[in-house]
PDB file of C-alpha atoms in Angstrom:
ATOM      1  CA  ASP F   1     -20.605  -7.606  41.039  1.00 76.00           C
ATOM      2  CA  TRP F   2     -18.410  -4.795  38.908  1.00 86.00           C
ATOM      3  CA  SER F   3     -16.945  -1.996  40.989  1.00 89.00           C
ATOM      4  CA  LYS F   4     -16.221   1.687  39.838  1.00 90.00           C
ATOM      5  CA  LYS F   5     -12.395   1.178  39.240  1.00 92.00           C
ATOM      6  CA  ASP F   6     -13.522  -2.394  37.707  1.00 92.00           C
ATOM      7  CA  PHE F   7     -15.600  -0.610  34.841  1.00 93.00           C
ATOM      8  CA  LYS F   8     -12.923   2.228  34.069  1.00 93.00           C
ATOM      9  CA  VAL F   9     -10.098  -0.558  33.759  1.00 93.00           C
ATOM     10  CA  PHE F  10     -12.681  -2.037  30.954  1.00 94.00           C
ATOM     11  CA  CYS F  11     -12.807   1.844  30.185  1.00 94.00           C
ATOM     12  CA  SER F  12      -9.082   2.090  29.397  1.00 94.00           C
ATOM     13  CA  GLY F  13      -8.760  -1.314  27.642  1.00 93.00           C
ATOM     14  CA  LEU F  14     -11.505   0.136  24.877  1.00 94.00           C
ATOM     15  CA  GLU F  15      -9.809   3.013  24.277  1.00 93.00           C
ATOM     16  CA  ARG F  16      -6.286   1.737  24.044  1.00 93.00           C
ATOM     17  CA  TYR F  17      -7.355  -1.190  21.908  1.00 93.00           C
ATOM     18  CA  GLY F  18     -10.760  -0.438  20.020  1.00 92.00           C
ATOM     19  CA  ARG F  19     -14.264  -1.912  20.795  1.00 91.00           C
ATOM     20  CA  TYR F  20     -13.875  -4.652  18.382  1.00 91.00           C
ATOM     21  CA  ASN F  21     -10.063  -6.008  19.651  1.00 92.00           C
ATOM     22  CA  ILE F  22     -12.072  -8.761  22.349  1.00 92.00           C
ATOM     23  CA  PHE F  23      -9.115 -10.355  22.780  1.00 94.00           C
ATOM     24  CA  ASN F  24      -6.902  -7.973  24.410  1.00 94.00           C
ATOM     25  CA  VAL F  25      -9.816  -6.366  25.947  1.00 94.00           C
ATOM     26  CA  VAL F  26     -10.862  -9.271  27.596  1.00 94.00           C
ATOM     27  CA  LYS F  27      -6.360  -9.902  28.735  1.00 93.00           C
ATOM     28  CA  VAL F  28      -6.081  -6.339  30.122  1.00 93.00           C
ATOM     29  CA  VAL F  29      -9.451  -6.620  32.564  1.00 94.00           C
ATOM     30  CA  VAL F  30      -8.106  -9.816  33.465  1.00 93.00           C
ATOM     31  CA  SER F  31      -4.498  -8.797  34.394  1.00 92.00           C
ATOM     32  CA  GLU F  32      -6.285  -5.856  36.466  1.00 91.00           C
ATOM     33  CA  THR F  33      -8.632  -6.386  37.701  1.00 90.00           C
ATOM     34  CA  GLY F  34      -8.217 -10.794  38.085  1.00 89.00           C
ATOM     35  CA  LYS F  35     -11.822 -11.783  36.741  1.00 91.00           C
ATOM     36  CA  GLU F  36     -12.358 -14.349  34.395  1.00 92.00           C
ATOM     37  CA  GLU F  37     -12.308 -14.702  31.200  1.00 92.00           C
ATOM     38  CA  ALA F  38     -16.010 -15.720  30.504  1.00 93.00           C
ATOM     39  CA  GLU F  39     -17.617 -13.471  33.014  1.00 93.00           C
ATOM     40  CA  ILE F  40     -15.839 -10.378  31.096  1.00 93.00           C
ATOM     41  CA  LYS F  41     -16.945 -11.632  27.693  1.00 93.00           C
ATOM     42  CA  ARG F  42     -20.446 -11.292  29.204  1.00 93.00           C
ATOM     43  CA  TYR F  43     -20.129  -7.836  30.361  1.00 94.00           C
ATOM     44  CA  TYR F  44     -18.766  -7.130  26.886  1.00 94.00           C
ATOM     45  CA  VAL F  45     -22.253  -7.842  25.637  1.00 93.00           C
ATOM     46  CA  ALA F  46     -24.058  -6.237  28.143  1.00 93.00           C
ATOM     47  CA  PHE F  47     -22.067  -2.743  28.146  1.00 93.00           C
ATOM     48  CA  TRP F  48     -22.382  -2.515  24.037  1.00 93.00           C
ATOM     49  CA  LEU F  49     -26.457  -3.203  24.259  1.00 93.00           C
ATOM     50  CA  ASN F  50     -26.937  -1.389  27.468  1.00 92.00           C
ATOM     51  CA  TYR F  51     -24.120   1.691  27.241  1.00 91.00           C
ATOM     52  CA  ARG F  52     -26.725   4.140  26.685  1.00 92.00           C
ATOM     53  CA  ARG F  53     -28.510   3.408  30.475  1.00 91.00           C
ATOM     54  CA  ILE F  54     -25.123   4.565  31.617  1.00 89.00           C
ATOM     55  CA  ASN F  55     -24.621   8.507  32.983  1.00 88.00           C
ATOM     56  CA  ASP F  56     -22.676  10.099  30.582  1.00 88.00           C
ATOM     57  CA  TRP F  57     -22.219   7.871  28.575  1.00 92.00           C
ATOM     58  CA  LYS F  58     -21.951  10.233  25.522  1.00 93.00           C
ATOM     59  CA  LYS F  59     -18.492  11.223  27.225  1.00 94.00           C
ATOM     60  CA  VAL F  60     -17.726   7.106  27.400  1.00 93.00           C
ATOM     61  CA  ILE F  61     -18.362   6.584  23.782  1.00 94.00           C
ATOM     62  CA  ASP F  62     -16.435   9.896  22.791  1.00 95.00           C
ATOM     63  CA  LYS F  63     -13.423   8.688  25.009  1.00 94.00           C
ATOM     64  CA  VAL F  64     -13.552   5.201  22.758  1.00 94.00           C
ATOM     65  CA  GLU F  65     -13.777   6.801  19.213  1.00 94.00           C
ATOM     66  CA  LYS F  66     -11.265   8.608  20.145  1.00 95.00           C
ATOM     67  CA  GLY F  67      -8.682   6.074  20.807  1.00 94.00           C
ATOM     68  CA  GLU F  68     -10.244   4.089  17.710  1.00 94.00           C
ATOM     69  CA  LYS F  69      -9.333   7.189  15.658  1.00 95.00           C
ATOM     70  CA  LYS F  70      -5.645   6.517  17.193  1.00 93.00           C
ATOM     71  CA  ILE F  71      -5.010   3.633  16.207  1.00 94.00           C
ATOM     72  CA  LEU F  72      -6.289   4.220  13.030  1.00 94.00           C
ATOM     73  CA  ARG F  73      -3.881   6.919  12.893  1.00 93.00           C
ATOM     74  CA  LEU F  74      -1.160   4.755  14.065  1.00 93.00           C
ATOM     75  CA  ARG F  75      -1.639   2.287  11.504  1.00 93.00           C
ATOM     76  CA  GLN F  76      -1.488   4.469   8.596  1.00 93.00           C
ATOM     77  CA  ILE F  77       1.734   5.781   9.706  1.00 94.00           C
ATOM     78  CA  ARG F  78       3.106   2.495  10.271  1.00 93.00           C
ATOM     79  CA  ASP F  79       1.314   1.722   6.292  1.00 93.00           C
ATOM     80  CA  ALA F  80       3.456   5.017   5.052  1.00 93.00           C
ATOM     81  CA  ILE F  81       6.738   3.966   6.652  1.00 92.00           C
ATOM     82  CA  GLN F  82       6.544   0.009   5.358  1.00 90.00           C
ATOM     83  CA  ASP F  83       6.030   1.547   1.308  1.00 90.00           C
ATOM     84  CA  LEU F  84       8.131   3.809   1.820  1.00 89.00           C
ATOM     85  CA  VAL F  85      11.041   0.995   2.896  1.00 88.00           C
ATOM     86  CA  GLU F  86       9.920  -1.721   0.501  1.00 86.00           C
ATOM     87  CA  ARG F  87      10.079   0.565  -1.744  1.00 86.00           C
ATOM     88  CA  HIS F  88      13.928   1.835  -1.711  1.00 84.00           C
ATOM     89  CA  ILE F  89      15.027  -1.949  -1.149  1.00 82.00           C
ATOM     90  CA  GLU F  90      13.236  -2.517  -4.382  1.00 82.00           C
ATOM     91  CA  GLU F  91      15.183  -0.138  -6.105  1.00 81.00           C
ATOM     92  CA  LYS F  92      18.262  -0.450  -4.179  1.00 76.00           C
ATOM     93  CA  TYR F  93      18.904  -4.347  -4.259  1.00 73.00           C
ATOM     94  CA  GLY F  94      15.927  -5.515  -6.248  1.00 68.00           C
ATOM     95  CA  ASP F  95      18.147  -6.027  -9.477  1.00 66.00           C
ATOM     96  CA  LEU F  96      21.313  -7.173  -7.832  1.00 63.00           C
ATOM     97  CA  TYR F  97      19.093 -10.018  -5.906  1.00 60.00           C
ATOM     98  CA  SER F  98      17.597 -11.202  -9.054  1.00 57.00           C
ATOM     99  CA  LYS F  99      21.156 -11.891 -10.525  1.00 60.00           C
ATOM    100  CA  GLU F 100      22.561 -14.966 -10.134  1.00 56.00           C
ATOM    101  CA  GLY F 101      25.021 -15.226  -7.133  1.00 54.00           C
ATOM    102  CA  ASN F 102      24.927 -13.676  -4.153  1.00 55.00           C
ATOM    103  CA  SER F 103      27.458 -11.531  -4.015  1.00 53.00           C
ATOM    104  CA  VAL F 104      28.530  -7.718  -6.019  1.00 50.00           C
ATOM    105  CA  GLY F 105      32.457  -8.257  -7.226  1.00 53.00           C
ATOM    106  CA  GLU F 106      34.112  -8.697  -4.642  1.00 56.00           C
ATOM    107  CA  ASN F 107      31.652  -7.659  -1.745  1.00 61.00           C
ATOM    108  CA  PRO F 108      28.850 -10.633  -0.530  1.00 65.00           C
ATOM    109  CA  LEU F 109      25.135  -9.430  -0.694  1.00 65.00           C
ATOM    110  CA  PRO F 110      23.705  -8.886   3.375  1.00 64.00           C
ATOM    111  CA  PRO F 111      21.029 -11.614   3.695  1.00 64.00           C
ATOM    112  CA  ARG F 112      17.266 -10.139   3.010  1.00 62.00           C
ATOM    113  CA  ASN F 113      16.182 -10.362   6.572  1.00 61.00           C
ATOM    114  CA  GLN F 114      18.514  -7.754   7.373  1.00 69.00           C
ATOM    115  CA  LEU F 115      18.350  -5.628   4.862  1.00 75.00           C
ATOM    116  CA  LEU F 116      16.517  -3.447   7.052  1.00 75.00           C
ATOM    117  CA  TYR F 117      19.910  -2.002   9.152  1.00 75.00           C
ATOM    118  CA  TYR F 118      22.037  -1.594   5.246  1.00 76.00           C
ATOM    119  CA  CYS F 119      19.145   0.675   3.736  1.00 79.00           C
ATOM    120  CA  TRP F 120      18.897   3.448   6.311  1.00 83.00           C
ATOM    121  CA  GLN F 121      22.848   4.928   5.057  1.00 83.00           C
ATOM    122  CA  THR F 122      21.645   5.295   1.271  1.00 83.00           C
ATOM    123  CA  MET F 123      18.150   7.160   1.718  1.00 84.00           C
ATOM    124  CA  VAL F 124      17.483   9.756   0.286  1.00 83.00           C
ATOM    125  CA  PHE F 125      14.907  12.759   1.355  1.00 83.00           C
ATOM    126  CA  ASN F 126      12.565  15.088  -0.649  1.00 80.00           C
ATOM    127  CA  TYR F 127      12.242  17.566   2.176  1.00 78.00           C
ATOM    128  CA  GLY F 128       9.789  20.524   2.400  1.00 70.00           C
ATOM    129  CA  VAL F 129       9.859  23.982   3.102  1.00 67.00           C
ATOM    130  CA  GLY F 130      10.857  24.457   6.027  1.00 63.00           C
ATOM    131  CA  GLN F 131      11.319  20.154   6.883  1.00 60.00           C
ATOM    132  CA  LYS F 132      15.412  19.863   6.824  1.00 67.00           C
ATOM    133  CA  SER F 133      17.089  20.247   9.357  1.00 66.00           C
ATOM    134  CA  ARG F 134      20.681  21.534   9.676  1.00 72.00           C
ATOM    135  CA  ALA F 135      21.209  18.893  12.754  1.00 80.00           C
ATOM    136  CA  TYR F 136      19.820  15.688  11.375  1.00 87.00           C
ATOM    137  CA  SER F 137      21.410  13.889   8.560  1.00 88.00           C
ATOM    138  CA  ASP F 138      19.982  12.000   5.839  1.00 88.00           C
ATOM    139  CA  GLN F 139      21.721   9.152   7.323  1.00 90.00           C
ATOM    140  CA  GLU F 140      20.567  10.408  10.519  1.00 92.00           C
ATOM    141  CA  ASP F 141      16.480  10.350   9.146  1.00 91.00           C
ATOM    142  CA  GLY F 142      17.279   7.072   7.360  1.00 91.00           C
ATOM    143  CA  PHE F 143      18.021   5.534  10.793  1.00 93.00           C
ATOM    144  CA  LEU F 144      14.909   6.655  12.179  1.00 94.00           C
ATOM    145  CA  ILE F 145      12.521   6.098   9.575  1.00 92.00           C
ATOM    146  CA  CYS F 146      13.709   2.746  10.100  1.00 91.00           C
ATOM    147  CA  MET F 147      13.688   2.050  14.086  1.00 92.00           C
ATOM    148  CA  MET F 148      10.209   3.327  13.706  1.00 93.00           C
ATOM    149  CA  HIS F 149       9.516   0.889  11.090  1.00 91.00           C
ATOM    150  CA  ARG F 150      11.548  -1.856  13.559  1.00 90.00           C
ATOM    151  CA  HIS F 151      10.087  -0.641  17.153  1.00 92.00           C
ATOM    152  CA  GLY F 152       6.453   1.150  15.944  1.00 91.00           C
ATOM    153  CA  TYR F 153       5.816   4.506  16.048  1.00 92.00           C
ATOM    154  CA  GLY F 154       6.044   6.448  19.493  1.00 90.00           C
ATOM    155  CA  ALA F 155       8.922   3.922  20.634  1.00 93.00           C
ATOM    156  CA  ALA F 156      11.421   6.856  21.391  1.00 94.00           C
ATOM    157  CA  GLU F 157      12.916   5.313  23.946  1.00 94.00           C
ATOM    158  CA  ARG F 158      14.026   2.944  22.450  1.00 94.00           C
ATOM    159  CA  ILE F 159      15.316   4.240  19.649  1.00 95.00           C
ATOM    160  CA  ARG F 160      17.404   6.483  21.529  1.00 95.00           C
ATOM    161  CA  MET F 161      18.917   3.197  22.892  1.00 95.00           C
ATOM    162  CA  GLU F 162      18.977   1.702  19.337  1.00 93.00           C
ATOM    163  CA  ILE F 163      21.518   5.230  18.813  1.00 94.00           C
ATOM    164  CA  ARG F 164      23.709   4.453  21.270  1.00 93.00           C
ATOM    165  CA  ARG F 165      24.189   1.091  20.507  1.00 92.00           C
ATOM    166  CA  ALA F 166      24.474   1.422  16.415  1.00 91.00           C
ATOM    167  CA  TRP F 167      28.676   1.958  16.455  1.00 90.00           C
ATOM    168  CA  GLN F 168      28.067   3.997  13.221  1.00 89.00           C
ATOM    169  CA  PHE F 169      27.506   6.946  15.884  1.00 91.00           C
ATOM    170  CA  ARG F 170      30.111   6.381  17.591  1.00 90.00           C
ATOM    171  CA  PHE F 171      31.538   9.955  17.363  1.00 91.00           C
ATOM    172  CA  ASN F 172      28.452  11.268  16.139  1.00 91.00           C
ATOM    173  CA  TRP F 173      28.288  13.179  19.878  1.00 91.00           C
ATOM    174  CA  TYR F 174      24.886  14.993  18.860  1.00 91.00           C
ATOM    175  CA  PHE F 175      22.161  12.204  17.506  1.00 92.00           C
ATOM    176  CA  LYS F 176      23.337  10.106  20.355  1.00 92.00           C
ATOM    177  CA  SER F 177      22.583  12.617  23.123  1.00 92.00           C
ATOM    178  CA  ARG F 178      19.194  13.546  22.120  1.00 93.00           C
ATOM    179  CA  SER F 179      16.514  12.614  24.326  1.00 94.00           C
ATOM    180  CA  ALA F 180      13.421  10.351  23.817  1.00 94.00           C
ATOM    181  CA  GLN F 181      11.741  13.709  23.144  1.00 94.00           C
ATOM    182  CA  ASP F 182      13.643  15.286  21.074  1.00 94.00           C
ATOM    183  CA  LEU F 183      13.818  11.844  18.718  1.00 94.00           C
ATOM    184  CA  GLN F 184       9.782  11.718  18.882  1.00 94.00           C
ATOM    185  CA  LYS F 185       9.612  15.370  16.970  1.00 93.00           C
ATOM    186  CA  ARG F 186      12.180  14.737  14.010  1.00 92.00           C
ATOM    187  CA  CYS F 187       9.961  11.201  13.932  1.00 94.00           C
ATOM    188  CA  ASP F 188       6.762  13.670  13.754  1.00 93.00           C
ATOM    189  CA  ILE F 189       8.383  15.979  10.738  1.00 91.00           C
ATOM    190  CA  LEU F 190       9.975  12.453   8.687  1.00 92.00           C
ATOM    191  CA  VAL F 191       6.605  10.985   9.212  1.00 93.00           C
ATOM    192  CA  LYS F 192       4.747  13.774   6.955  1.00 91.00           C
ATOM    193  CA  VAL F 193       7.861  13.930   4.892  1.00 90.00           C
ATOM    194  CA  VAL F 194       7.169  10.435   4.241  1.00 91.00           C
ATOM    195  CA  GLU F 195       3.536  10.885   3.152  1.00 90.00           C
ATOM    196  CA  LYS F 196       3.667  13.518   1.129  1.00 90.00           C
ATOM    197  CA  GLU F 197       6.445  11.307  -0.304  1.00 88.00           C
ATOM    198  CA  ASN F 198       4.075   8.489  -0.761  1.00 87.00           C
ATOM    199  CA  ASP F 199       1.727  10.605  -2.324  1.00 89.00           C
ATOM    200  CA  GLU F 200       4.099  11.762  -5.232  1.00 87.00           C
ATOM    201  CA  SER F 201       4.736   8.618  -5.872  1.00 83.00           C
ATOM    202  CA  ARG F 202       1.144   7.014  -6.619  1.00 84.00           C
ATOM    203  CA  LYS F 203       0.587  10.186  -8.739  1.00 86.00           C
ATOM    204  CA  LYS F 204       3.739   9.730 -10.989  1.00 84.00           C
ATOM    205  CA  GLU F 205       2.858   5.639 -10.895  1.00 80.00           C
ATOM    206  CA  ASP F 206      -1.221   6.986 -12.143  1.00 81.00           C
ATOM    207  CA  LYS F 207      -0.028   8.832 -14.756  1.00 83.00           C
ATOM    208  CA  GLU F 208       2.512   5.668 -15.839  1.00 80.00           C
ATOM    209  CA  GLU F 209      -0.329   3.540 -15.946  1.00 79.00           C
ATOM    210  CA  VAL F 210      -2.890   6.634 -18.036  1.00 82.00           C
ATOM    211  CA  LYS F 211       0.065   6.975 -20.319  1.00 81.00           C
ATOM    212  CA  VAL F 212       0.920   3.429 -20.828  1.00 79.00           C
ATOM    213  CA  GLU F 213      -3.117   2.790 -21.237  1.00 77.00           C
ATOM    214  CA  LEU F 214      -3.470   5.487 -24.043  1.00 78.00           C
ATOM    215  CA  ASP F 215      -0.519   4.359 -25.801  1.00 74.00           C
ATOM    216  CA  GLU F 216      -1.729   0.841 -25.449  1.00 74.00           C
ATOM    217  CA  GLY F 217      -4.883   2.459 -27.521  1.00 75.00           C
ATOM    218  CA  LYS F 218      -2.533   4.178 -29.614  1.00 76.00           C
ATOM    219  CA  ASP F 219      -0.697   0.970 -31.394  1.00 73.00           C
ATOM    220  CA  LYS F 220      -4.199  -1.090 -31.292  1.00 77.00           C
ATOM    221  CA  ALA F 221      -5.884   2.085 -33.407  1.00 76.00           C
ATOM    222  CA  LEU F 222      -2.894   1.951 -35.987  1.00 76.00           C
ATOM    223  CA  GLN F 223      -2.861  -1.785 -36.194  1.00 77.00           C
ATOM    224  CA  LEU F 224      -6.503  -1.556 -36.900  1.00 77.00           C
ATOM    225  CA  SER F 225      -5.841   1.526 -39.229  1.00 77.00           C
ATOM    226  CA  SER F 226      -3.172  -0.587 -41.212  1.00 76.00           C
ATOM    227  CA  GLN F 227      -5.461  -3.444 -41.307  1.00 73.00           C
ATOM    228  CA  GLN F 228      -8.489  -1.783 -42.979  1.00 64.00           C
ATOM    229  CA  PRO F 229      -6.915  -1.235 -46.752  1.00 56.00           C
ATOM    230  CA  SER F 230      -5.747  -5.115 -46.908  1.00 51.00           C
ATOM    231  CA  GLU F 231      -9.628  -5.921 -46.100  1.00 48.00           C
ATOM    232  CA  ASP F 232     -10.632  -3.735 -49.042  1.00 50.00           C
ATOM    233  CA  GLN F 233      -8.096  -4.232 -51.252  1.00 52.00           C
ATOM    234  CA  PRO F 234      -9.085  -8.197 -52.547  1.00 53.00           C
ATOM    235  CA  GLN F 235     -12.727  -6.714 -53.248  1.00 51.00           C
ATOM    236  CA  CYS F 236     -11.082  -3.890 -55.134  1.00 48.00           C
ATOM    237  CA  MET F 237      -9.046  -6.776 -57.406  1.00 47.00           C
ATOM    238  CA  ASN F 238     -12.141  -8.925 -58.061  1.00 50.00           C
ATOM    239  CA  GLY F 239     -14.477  -6.333 -58.839  1.00 49.00           C
ATOM    240  CA  LEU F 240     -11.535  -5.369 -61.798  1.00 47.00           C
ATOM    241  CA  SER F 241     -11.062  -9.317 -62.661  1.00 46.00           C
ATOM    242  CA  LYS F 242     -14.543  -9.502 -63.846  1.00 47.00           C
ATOM    243  CA  SER F 243     -15.323  -6.985 -65.682  1.00 47.00           C
ATOM    244  CA  PRO F 244     -13.348  -7.842 -68.532  1.00 48.00           C
ATOM    245  CA  ASN F 245     -15.758 -10.700 -68.572  1.00 49.00           C
ATOM    246  CA  THR F 246     -18.409  -8.852 -68.332  1.00 47.00           C
ATOM    247  CA  HIS F 247     -17.228  -6.710 -71.758  1.00 47.00           C
ATOM    248  CA  SER F 248     -16.502  -9.973 -73.106  1.00 45.00           C
ATOM    249  CA  ASP F 249     -19.356 -11.955 -73.106  1.00 46.00           C
ATOM    250  CA  VAL F 250     -21.208  -8.076 -74.842  1.00 44.00           C
ATOM    251  CA  VAL F 251     -18.926  -7.831 -77.674  1.00 43.00           C
ATOM    252  CA  GLU F 252     -19.799 -11.694 -78.080  1.00 47.00           C
ATOM    253  CA  ILE F 253     -22.967 -11.302 -78.510  1.00 44.00           C
ATOM    254  CA  ASP F 254     -23.397  -8.115 -80.183  1.00 48.00           C
ATOM    255  CA  SER F 255     -20.718  -9.661 -82.288  1.00 46.00           C
ATOM    256  CA  ASN F 256     -23.061 -12.254 -84.146  1.00 49.00           C
ATOM    257  CA  PRO F 257     -26.480  -9.970 -84.733  1.00 46.00           C
ATOM    258  CA  VAL F 258     -29.430 -11.638 -86.095  1.00 46.00           C
ATOM    259  CA  SER F 259     -29.810 -10.491 -89.251  1.00 45.00           C
ATOM    260  CA  ALA F 260     -33.795  -9.634 -91.675  1.00 44.00           C
ATOM    261  CA  GLY F 261     -31.927 -12.223 -94.374  1.00 46.00           C
ATOM    262  CA  ASP F 262     -31.988 -15.547 -92.151  1.00 48.00           C
ATOM    263  CA  SER F 263     -34.540 -18.023 -92.828  1.00 45.00           C
ATOM    264  CA  SER F 264     -33.402 -19.885 -89.620  1.00 45.00           C
ATOM    265  CA  SER F 265     -34.529 -16.483 -87.580  1.00 45.00           C
ATOM    266  CA  HIS F 266     -37.936 -16.310 -89.815  1.00 46.00           C
ATOM    267  CA  PRO F 267     -40.242 -18.980 -90.043  1.00 46.00           C
ATOM    268  CA  THR F 268     -42.355 -19.551 -93.312  1.00 44.00           C
ATOM    269  CA  LEU F 269     -45.953 -18.813 -93.316  1.00 35.00           C
TER     270      LEU F 269
END
C-alpha cells in the first residue's frame, strides 16, 4: 500500500535523479519509507505504465522534466570545467612530464594526481565585458574553478571551507570572509567565462584542422602536377627516337629505284 507521503517521496526521487536513474530513486525511497526494493521496482514500472490515470499527472511529469533539465545542465557545467582544467594542465605541465626525469632544475615536479592543487595559481582567464571583478583576482577565480572541479558545481559551502583551510589565502581576509551565497554568485559568472573560452578554443581548433586539410590538399596537388611532366617526357623521347628510323627506311627505299631498262623487273615475252 502506498500513501500520499510515499508517493511524494517517489516523485521527489524522480525529480532529483531523473526517470532513468532507477538505482538512486529506489535507494531514496527505501531510506525514506522503509519499503523493500522489489516492491519499489514494481511500483516504478506500474507508475510509468499508468501515470496518465493520476490526477494532475501533467504537473508531476513537468516537475520530473524540469529536474532532468537541471541534471543535464549540471553535467554540461561539469564537462566545461573539466575541459578547461585538463587543457590548462596539458599546456602547463604536458611538456615537462613528457621529458625524462621528475624535476625541473632543482625543483621536483608534483605527482600527477596532485596537479589540481598546483595549476590554479597559473590560470589566466579571458574575461568578457562586465565579467571581470576588481574584488576577485585570477588566482582566486582559478581556485574556485579547481574546487568546483573537485567538489562539483553548487557545493559553495564546501568551497568556503576549502578557502579557509588554504594557506595561500591566510592573509586574504576579503576572500576568506565571503559567504557561500557570494561564492556561488561568483561561480555562476565563472561558468559563463569558462564556457565562452571553451567555445573559442573549439572554433580555433576547427579552423586549424580546416587549414591543415587545405595545406594537405595543396601539397597533393603540387605532387601530382610535378609528376605529370615526368610521365609525358618518355613518350616524347620515344617519338623522337623513332622518327629517324622511319626517315632512314624511306631513304633506303628511294635510294634503289627500279629503272626502266632493268631486265629483271620486266619479264621477256
